[in-house]
mmCIF file of C-alpha atoms and ligand atoms in Angstrom:
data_model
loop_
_atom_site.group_PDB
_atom_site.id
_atom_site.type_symbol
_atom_site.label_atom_id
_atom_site.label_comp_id
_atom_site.label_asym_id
_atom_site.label_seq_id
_atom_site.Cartn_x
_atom_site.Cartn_y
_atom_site.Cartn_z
ATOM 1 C CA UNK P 1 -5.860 -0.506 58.555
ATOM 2 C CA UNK P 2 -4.292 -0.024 55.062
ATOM 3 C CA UNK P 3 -6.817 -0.391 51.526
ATOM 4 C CA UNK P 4 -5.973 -0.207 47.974
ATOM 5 C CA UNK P 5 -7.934 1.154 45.421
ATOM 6 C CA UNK P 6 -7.548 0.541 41.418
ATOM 7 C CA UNK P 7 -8.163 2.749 38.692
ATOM 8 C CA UNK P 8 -8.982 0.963 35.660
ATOM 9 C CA UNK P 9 -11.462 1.542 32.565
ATOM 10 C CA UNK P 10 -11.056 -0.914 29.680
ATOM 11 C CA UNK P 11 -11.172 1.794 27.165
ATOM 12 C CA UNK P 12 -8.169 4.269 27.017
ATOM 13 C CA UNK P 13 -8.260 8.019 27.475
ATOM 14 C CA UNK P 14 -11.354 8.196 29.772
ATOM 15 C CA UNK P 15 -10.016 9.977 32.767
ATOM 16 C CA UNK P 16 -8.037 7.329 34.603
ATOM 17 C CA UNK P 17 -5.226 9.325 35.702
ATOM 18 C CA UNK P 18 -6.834 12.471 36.213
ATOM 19 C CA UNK P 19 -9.014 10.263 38.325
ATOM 20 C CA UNK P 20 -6.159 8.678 40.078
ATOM 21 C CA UNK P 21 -4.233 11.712 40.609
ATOM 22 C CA UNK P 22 -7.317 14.216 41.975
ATOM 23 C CA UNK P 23 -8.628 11.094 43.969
ATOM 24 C CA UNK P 24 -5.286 10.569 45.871
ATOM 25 C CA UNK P 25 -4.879 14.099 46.736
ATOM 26 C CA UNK P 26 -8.634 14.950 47.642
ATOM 27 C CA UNK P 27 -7.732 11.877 50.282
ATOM 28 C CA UNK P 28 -4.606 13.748 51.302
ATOM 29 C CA UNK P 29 -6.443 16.379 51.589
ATOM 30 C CA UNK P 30 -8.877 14.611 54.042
ATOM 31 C CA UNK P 31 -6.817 13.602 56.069
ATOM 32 C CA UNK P 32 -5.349 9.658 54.642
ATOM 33 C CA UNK P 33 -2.190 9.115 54.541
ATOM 34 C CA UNK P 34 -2.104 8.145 50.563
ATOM 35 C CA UNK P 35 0.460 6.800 48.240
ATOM 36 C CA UNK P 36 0.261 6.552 44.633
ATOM 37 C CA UNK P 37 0.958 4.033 42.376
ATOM 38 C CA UNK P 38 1.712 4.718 38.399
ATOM 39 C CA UNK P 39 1.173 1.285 36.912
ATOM 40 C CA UNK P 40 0.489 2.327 33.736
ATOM 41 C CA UNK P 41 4.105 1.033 32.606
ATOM 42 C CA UNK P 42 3.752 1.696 29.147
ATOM 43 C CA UNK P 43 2.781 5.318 29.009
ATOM 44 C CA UNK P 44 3.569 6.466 32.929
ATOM 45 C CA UNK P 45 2.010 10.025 32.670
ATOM 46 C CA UNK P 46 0.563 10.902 36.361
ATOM 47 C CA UNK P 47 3.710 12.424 37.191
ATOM 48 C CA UNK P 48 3.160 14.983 34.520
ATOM 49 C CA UNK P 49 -0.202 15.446 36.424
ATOM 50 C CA UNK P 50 1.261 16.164 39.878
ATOM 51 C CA UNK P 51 4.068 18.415 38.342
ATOM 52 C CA UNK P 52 6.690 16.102 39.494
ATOM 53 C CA UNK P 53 9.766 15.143 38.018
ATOM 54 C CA UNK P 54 10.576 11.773 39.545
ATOM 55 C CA UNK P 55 14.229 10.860 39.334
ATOM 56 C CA UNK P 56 13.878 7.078 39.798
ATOM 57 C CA UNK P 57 10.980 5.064 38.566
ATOM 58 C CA UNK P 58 9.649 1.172 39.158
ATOM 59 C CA UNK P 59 12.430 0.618 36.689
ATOM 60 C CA UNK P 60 15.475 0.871 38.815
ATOM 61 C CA UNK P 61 13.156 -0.922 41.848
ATOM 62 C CA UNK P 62 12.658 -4.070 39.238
ATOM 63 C CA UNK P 63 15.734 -4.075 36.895
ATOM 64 C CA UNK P 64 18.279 -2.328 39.473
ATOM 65 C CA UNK P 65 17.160 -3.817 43.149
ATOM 66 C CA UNK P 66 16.702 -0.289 44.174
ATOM 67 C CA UNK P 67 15.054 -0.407 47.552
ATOM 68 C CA UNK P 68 11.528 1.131 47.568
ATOM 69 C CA UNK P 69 12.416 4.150 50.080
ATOM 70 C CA UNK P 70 14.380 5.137 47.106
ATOM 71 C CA UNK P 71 12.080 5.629 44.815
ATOM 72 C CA UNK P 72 9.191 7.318 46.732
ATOM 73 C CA UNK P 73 8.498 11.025 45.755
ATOM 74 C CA UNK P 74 6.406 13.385 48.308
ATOM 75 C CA UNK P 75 4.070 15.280 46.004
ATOM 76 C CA UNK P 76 1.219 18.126 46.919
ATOM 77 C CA UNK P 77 -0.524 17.574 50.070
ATOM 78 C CA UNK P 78 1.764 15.164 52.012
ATOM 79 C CA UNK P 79 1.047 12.402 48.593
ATOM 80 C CA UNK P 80 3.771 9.186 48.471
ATOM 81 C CA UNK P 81 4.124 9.021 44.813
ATOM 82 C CA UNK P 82 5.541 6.137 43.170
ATOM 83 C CA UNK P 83 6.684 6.432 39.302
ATOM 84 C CA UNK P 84 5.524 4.041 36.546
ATOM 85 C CA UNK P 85 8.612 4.694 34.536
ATOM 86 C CA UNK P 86 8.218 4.308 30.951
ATOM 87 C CA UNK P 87 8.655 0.834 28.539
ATOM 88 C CA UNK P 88 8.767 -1.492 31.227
ATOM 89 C CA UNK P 89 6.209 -3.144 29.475
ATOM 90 C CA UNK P 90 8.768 -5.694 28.163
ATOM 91 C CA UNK P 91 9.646 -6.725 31.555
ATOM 92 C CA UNK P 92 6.194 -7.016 33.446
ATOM 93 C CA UNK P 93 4.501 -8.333 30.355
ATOM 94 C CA UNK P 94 6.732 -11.163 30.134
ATOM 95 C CA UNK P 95 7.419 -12.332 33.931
ATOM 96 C CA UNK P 96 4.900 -12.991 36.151
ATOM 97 C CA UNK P 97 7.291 -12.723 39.127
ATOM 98 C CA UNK P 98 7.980 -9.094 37.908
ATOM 99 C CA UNK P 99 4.735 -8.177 38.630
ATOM 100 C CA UNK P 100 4.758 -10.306 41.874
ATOM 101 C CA UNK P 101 7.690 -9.124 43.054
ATOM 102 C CA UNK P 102 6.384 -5.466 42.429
ATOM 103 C CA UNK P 103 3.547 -5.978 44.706
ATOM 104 C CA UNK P 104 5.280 -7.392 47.319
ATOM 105 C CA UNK P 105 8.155 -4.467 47.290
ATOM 106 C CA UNK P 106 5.225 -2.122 48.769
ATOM 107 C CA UNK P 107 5.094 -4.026 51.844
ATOM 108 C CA UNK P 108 7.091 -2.189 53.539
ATOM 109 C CA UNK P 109 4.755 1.171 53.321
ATOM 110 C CA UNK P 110 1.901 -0.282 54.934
ATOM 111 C CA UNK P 111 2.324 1.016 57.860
ATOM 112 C CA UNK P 112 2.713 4.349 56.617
ATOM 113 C CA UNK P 113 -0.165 4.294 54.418
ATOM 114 C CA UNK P 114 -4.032 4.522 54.686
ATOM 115 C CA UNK P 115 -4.908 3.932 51.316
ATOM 116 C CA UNK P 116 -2.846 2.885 47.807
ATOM 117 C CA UNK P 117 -4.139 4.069 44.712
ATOM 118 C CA UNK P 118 -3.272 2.556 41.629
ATOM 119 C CA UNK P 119 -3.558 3.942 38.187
ATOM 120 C CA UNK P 120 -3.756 0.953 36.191
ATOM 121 C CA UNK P 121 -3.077 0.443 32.342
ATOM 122 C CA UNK P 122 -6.244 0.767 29.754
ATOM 123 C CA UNK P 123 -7.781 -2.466 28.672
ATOM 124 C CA UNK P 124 -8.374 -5.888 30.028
ATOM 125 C CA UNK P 125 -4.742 -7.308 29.387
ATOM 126 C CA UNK P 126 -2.596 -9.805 31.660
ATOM 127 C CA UNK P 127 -1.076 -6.900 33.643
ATOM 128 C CA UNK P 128 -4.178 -4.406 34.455
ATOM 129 C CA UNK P 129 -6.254 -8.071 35.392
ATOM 130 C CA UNK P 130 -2.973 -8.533 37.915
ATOM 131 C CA UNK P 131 -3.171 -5.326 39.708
ATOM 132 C CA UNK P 132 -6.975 -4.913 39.559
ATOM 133 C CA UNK P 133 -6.698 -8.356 41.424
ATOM 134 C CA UNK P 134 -4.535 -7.200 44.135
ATOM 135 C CA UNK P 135 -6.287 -4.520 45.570
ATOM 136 C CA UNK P 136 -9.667 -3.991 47.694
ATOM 137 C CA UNK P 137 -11.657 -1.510 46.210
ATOM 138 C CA UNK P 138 -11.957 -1.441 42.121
ATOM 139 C CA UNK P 139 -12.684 1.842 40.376
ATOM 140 C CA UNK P 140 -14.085 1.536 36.763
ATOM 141 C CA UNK P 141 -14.178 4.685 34.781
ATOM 142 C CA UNK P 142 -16.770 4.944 32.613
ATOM 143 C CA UNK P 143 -17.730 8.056 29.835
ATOM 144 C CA UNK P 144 -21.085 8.384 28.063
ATOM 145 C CA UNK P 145 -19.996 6.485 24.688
ATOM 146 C CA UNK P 146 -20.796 3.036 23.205
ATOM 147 C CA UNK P 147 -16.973 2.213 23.400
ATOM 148 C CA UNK P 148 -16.254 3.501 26.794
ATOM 149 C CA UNK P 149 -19.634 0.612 27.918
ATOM 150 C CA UNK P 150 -18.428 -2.068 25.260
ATOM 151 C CA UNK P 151 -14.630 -1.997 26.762
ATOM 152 C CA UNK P 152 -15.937 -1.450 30.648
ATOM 153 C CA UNK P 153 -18.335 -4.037 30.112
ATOM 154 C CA UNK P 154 -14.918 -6.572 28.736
ATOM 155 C CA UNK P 155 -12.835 -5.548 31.528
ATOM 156 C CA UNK P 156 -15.845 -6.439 33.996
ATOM 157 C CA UNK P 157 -16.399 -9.138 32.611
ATOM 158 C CA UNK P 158 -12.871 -10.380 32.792
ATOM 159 C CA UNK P 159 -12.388 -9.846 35.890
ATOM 160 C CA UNK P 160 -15.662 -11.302 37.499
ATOM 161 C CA UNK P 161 -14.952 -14.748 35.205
ATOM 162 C CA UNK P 162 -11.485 -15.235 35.283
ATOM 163 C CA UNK P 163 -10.310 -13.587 38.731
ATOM 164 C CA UNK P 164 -13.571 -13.851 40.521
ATOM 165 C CA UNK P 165 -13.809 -10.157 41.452
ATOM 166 C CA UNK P 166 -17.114 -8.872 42.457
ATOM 167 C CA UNK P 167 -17.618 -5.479 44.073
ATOM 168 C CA UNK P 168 -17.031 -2.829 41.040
ATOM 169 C CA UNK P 169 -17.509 1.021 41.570
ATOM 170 C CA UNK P 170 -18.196 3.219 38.819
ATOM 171 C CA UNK P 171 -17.080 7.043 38.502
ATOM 172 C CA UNK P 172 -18.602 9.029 35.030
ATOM 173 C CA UNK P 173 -16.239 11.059 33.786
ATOM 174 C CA UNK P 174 -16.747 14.030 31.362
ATOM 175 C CA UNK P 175 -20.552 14.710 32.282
ATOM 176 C CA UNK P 176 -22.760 17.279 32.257
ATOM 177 C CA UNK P 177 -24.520 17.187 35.885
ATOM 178 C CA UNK P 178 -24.558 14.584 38.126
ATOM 179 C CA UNK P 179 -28.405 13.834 36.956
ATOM 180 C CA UNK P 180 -26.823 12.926 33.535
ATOM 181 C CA UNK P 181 -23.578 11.229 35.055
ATOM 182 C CA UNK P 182 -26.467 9.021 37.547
ATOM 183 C CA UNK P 183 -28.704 8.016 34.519
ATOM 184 C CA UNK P 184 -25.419 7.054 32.665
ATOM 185 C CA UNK P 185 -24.635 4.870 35.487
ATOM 186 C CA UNK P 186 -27.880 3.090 35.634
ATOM 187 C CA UNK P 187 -27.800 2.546 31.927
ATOM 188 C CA UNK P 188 -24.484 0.956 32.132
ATOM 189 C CA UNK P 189 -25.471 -1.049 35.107
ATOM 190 C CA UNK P 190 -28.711 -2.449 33.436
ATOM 191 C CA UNK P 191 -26.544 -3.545 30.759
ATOM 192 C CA UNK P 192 -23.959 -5.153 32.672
ATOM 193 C CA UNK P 193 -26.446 -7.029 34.958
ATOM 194 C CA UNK P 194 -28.148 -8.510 32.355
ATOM 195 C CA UNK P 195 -25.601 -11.034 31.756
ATOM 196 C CA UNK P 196 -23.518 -10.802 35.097
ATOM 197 C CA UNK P 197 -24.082 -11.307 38.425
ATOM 198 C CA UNK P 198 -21.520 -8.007 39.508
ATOM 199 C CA UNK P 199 -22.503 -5.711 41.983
ATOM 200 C CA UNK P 200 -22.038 -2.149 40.490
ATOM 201 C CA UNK P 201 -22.090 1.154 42.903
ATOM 202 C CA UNK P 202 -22.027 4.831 41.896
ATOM 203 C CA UNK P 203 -19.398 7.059 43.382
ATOM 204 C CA UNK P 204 -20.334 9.730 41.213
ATOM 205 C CA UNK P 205 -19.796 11.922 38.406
ATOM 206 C CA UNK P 206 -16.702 14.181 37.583
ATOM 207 C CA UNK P 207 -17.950 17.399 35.456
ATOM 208 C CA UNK P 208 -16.848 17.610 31.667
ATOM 209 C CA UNK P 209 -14.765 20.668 32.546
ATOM 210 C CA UNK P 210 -11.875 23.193 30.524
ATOM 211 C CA UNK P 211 -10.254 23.589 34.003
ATOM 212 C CA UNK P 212 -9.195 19.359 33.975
ATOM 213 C CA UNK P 213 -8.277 19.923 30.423
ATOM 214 C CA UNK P 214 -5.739 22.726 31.209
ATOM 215 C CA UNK P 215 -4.852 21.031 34.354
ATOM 216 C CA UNK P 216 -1.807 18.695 33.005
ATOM 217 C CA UNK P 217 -0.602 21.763 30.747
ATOM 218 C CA UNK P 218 -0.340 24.101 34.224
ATOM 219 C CA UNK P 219 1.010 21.153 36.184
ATOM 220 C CA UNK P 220 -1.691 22.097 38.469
ATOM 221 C CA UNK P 221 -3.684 19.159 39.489
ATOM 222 C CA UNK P 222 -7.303 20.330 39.699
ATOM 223 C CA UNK P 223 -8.157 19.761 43.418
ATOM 224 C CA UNK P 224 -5.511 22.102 43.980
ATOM 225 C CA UNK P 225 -6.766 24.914 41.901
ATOM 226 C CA UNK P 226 -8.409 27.577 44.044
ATOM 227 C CA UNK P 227 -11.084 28.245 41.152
ATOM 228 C CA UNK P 228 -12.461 25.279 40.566
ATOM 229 C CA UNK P 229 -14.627 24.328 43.448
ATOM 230 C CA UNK P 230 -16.971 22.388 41.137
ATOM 231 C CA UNK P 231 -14.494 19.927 40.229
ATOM 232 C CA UNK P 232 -13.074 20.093 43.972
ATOM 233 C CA UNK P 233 -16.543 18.685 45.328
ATOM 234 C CA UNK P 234 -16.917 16.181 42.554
ATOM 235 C CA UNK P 235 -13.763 14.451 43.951
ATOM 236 C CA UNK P 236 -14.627 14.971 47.662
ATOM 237 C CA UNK P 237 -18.004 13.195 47.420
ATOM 238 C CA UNK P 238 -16.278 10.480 45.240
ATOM 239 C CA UNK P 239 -13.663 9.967 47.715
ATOM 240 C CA UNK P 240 -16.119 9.680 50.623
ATOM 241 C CA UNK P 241 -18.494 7.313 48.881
ATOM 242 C CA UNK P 242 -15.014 5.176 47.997
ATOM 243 C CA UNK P 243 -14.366 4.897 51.733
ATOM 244 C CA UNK P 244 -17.832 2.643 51.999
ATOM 245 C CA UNK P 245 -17.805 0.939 48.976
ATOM 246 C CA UNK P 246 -17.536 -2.844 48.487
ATOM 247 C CA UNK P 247 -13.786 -4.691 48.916
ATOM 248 C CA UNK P 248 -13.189 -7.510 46.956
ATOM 249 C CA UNK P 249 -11.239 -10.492 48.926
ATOM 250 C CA UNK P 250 -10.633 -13.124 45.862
ATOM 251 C CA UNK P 251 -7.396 -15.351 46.178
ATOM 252 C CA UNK P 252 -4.582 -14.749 44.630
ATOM 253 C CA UNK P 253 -1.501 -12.366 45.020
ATOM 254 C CA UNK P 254 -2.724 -8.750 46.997
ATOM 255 C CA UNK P 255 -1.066 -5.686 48.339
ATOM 256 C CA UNK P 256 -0.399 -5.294 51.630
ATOM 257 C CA UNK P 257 -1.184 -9.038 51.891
ATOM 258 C CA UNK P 258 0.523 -11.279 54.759
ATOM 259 C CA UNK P 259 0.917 -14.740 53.871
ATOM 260 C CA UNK P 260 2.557 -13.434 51.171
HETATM 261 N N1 ATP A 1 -13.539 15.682 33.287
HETATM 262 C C1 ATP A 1 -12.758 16.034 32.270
HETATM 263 N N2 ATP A 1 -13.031 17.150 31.539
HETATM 264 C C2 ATP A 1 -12.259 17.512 30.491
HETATM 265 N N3 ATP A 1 -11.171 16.841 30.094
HETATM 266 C C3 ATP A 1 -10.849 15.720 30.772
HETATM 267 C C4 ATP A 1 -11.607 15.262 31.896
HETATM 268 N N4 ATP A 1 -11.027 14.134 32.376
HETATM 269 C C5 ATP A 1 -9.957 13.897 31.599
HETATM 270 N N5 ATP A 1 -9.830 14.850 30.642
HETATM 271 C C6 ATP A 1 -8.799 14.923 29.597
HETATM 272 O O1 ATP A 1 -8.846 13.730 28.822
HETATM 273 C C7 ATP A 1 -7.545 13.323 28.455
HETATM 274 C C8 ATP A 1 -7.303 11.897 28.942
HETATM 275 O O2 ATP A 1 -7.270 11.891 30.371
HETATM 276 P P1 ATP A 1 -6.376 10.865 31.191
HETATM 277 O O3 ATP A 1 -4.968 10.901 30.721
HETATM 278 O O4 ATP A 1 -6.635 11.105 32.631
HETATM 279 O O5 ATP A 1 -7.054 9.519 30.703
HETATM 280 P P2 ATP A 1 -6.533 8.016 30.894
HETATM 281 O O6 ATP A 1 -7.748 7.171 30.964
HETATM 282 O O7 ATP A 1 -5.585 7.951 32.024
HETATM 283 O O8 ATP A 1 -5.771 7.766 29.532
HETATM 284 P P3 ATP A 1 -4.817 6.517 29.186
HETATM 285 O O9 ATP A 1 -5.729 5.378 28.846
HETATM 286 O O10 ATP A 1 -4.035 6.999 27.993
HETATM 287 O O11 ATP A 1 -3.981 6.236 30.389
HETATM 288 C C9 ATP A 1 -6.582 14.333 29.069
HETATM 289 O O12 ATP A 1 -6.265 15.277 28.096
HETATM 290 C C10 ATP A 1 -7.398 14.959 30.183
HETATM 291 O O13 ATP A 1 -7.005 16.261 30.472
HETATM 292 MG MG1 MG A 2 -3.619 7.198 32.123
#
């Protein structure tokens, strides 16, 4: 059966898309069949990532009835990629049905597909609250800093109050060991479960690491890098904590949904 999986943070720059991209192909790599989803619409970058330079985008699917087949890139390792395309923002920020419409367009990959990944815009607006919604599995990224918690702890919050989600699991990005990425997780937690009944789990902790920095200027996603077997297990025992963690089922429109 097919999942999806969101990528959000609340705060920006954290290490969503690194996340999203190293994530998807460590699941390639294990086997999943795994298509990825760029929904950051306003600043699309995971492309950049992969080292792929997509000739149609979510654009020409949205304004131009493109059918989805045509837009589907085959990245590293087997990976479905799907483009964000850039300044779409207008579109999906204004119509509802945009976004709707979007979600119901990847339908027809289902069968084709173990597990969607979604790298979803930065912040707790209309359109990230939409997509984190729609999926089964919510990824929060969270770095050791007051703003990273504060802007986690919004988008949380927003989702568990206004779209009744639940089941949150946290990655640490940019850490030291996995001791220090752990204790930032149980700090975070603490704080968050003082005022909200959530249920936060750890996946883990990706290492604060030169290699990921140099990664988008090589176009060399990091899992794929033959020296850096550090950050290569970080991601596999993310993604095999991932495949057990909690699924959301709140109402409302989801992909890969039915009675749709
Ligand atoms: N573990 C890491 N170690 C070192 N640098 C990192 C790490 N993770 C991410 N970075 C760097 O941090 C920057 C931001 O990463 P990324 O683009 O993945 O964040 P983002 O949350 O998707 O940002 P945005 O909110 O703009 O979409 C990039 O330059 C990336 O290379
Ligand atoms: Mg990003």
């Amino acid at each position: 059966m097919s999942n999806s999986i969101a990528i959000a943070s609340g705060k920006g720059g954290v290490g969503k898309t690194t996340i999203a991209v190293n994530l998807s192909l460590t699941l390639s790599q294990m086997g999943s069949k795994v298509s990825l989803m760029d929904a950051d619409f306003g600043l699309a970058n995971a492309h950049i990532l992969l080292g792929i330079n997509p000739k149609k985008t979510i654009r020409d699917l949205l304004k131009n009835g493109l059918p989805l087949e045509d837009i589907i890139e085959t990245g590293p390792s087997g990976l479905k990629f799907i483009s964000g395309g850039n300044g779409l923002i207008d579109i999906l920020n204004i119509e509802k049905n945009s976004k709707y419409q979007l979600i119901r367009a990847l339908n027809p990959i289902q069968k084709n597909t173990d597990t969607l990944v979604v790298d979803i815009p930065a912040g707790a607006s209309e359109n990230s609250m939409t997509f984190a919604s729609a999926v089964d599995k919510l990824i929060i990224v969270l770095v050791s800093e007051p703003t990273s918690f504060m802007d986690a702890y919004t988008f949380i919050k927003t989702a568990k109050l206004d779209h009744g989600i639940h089941n949150f699991s946290i990655v640490v990005n940019m850490t030291y060991d996995e001791k220090e990425a752990e204790n930032t997780f149980v700090k975070f937690r603490n704080i968050v479960n003082k005022f909200l009944d959530a249920n936060l789990t750890f996946l883990g902790g990706v290492p604060r690491s030169k290699k990921i920095q140099n990664a988008i200027i090589r176009k060399l996603p990091i899992v794929l890098d033959k020296n850096a077997e550090l950050e290569k297990l970080a991601f596999q025992r993310i993604s095999k904590k991932i495949i057990k963690a909690g699924e959301n089922n709140n109402n409302g429109i989801r992909f890969f949904s039915k009675d749709q």
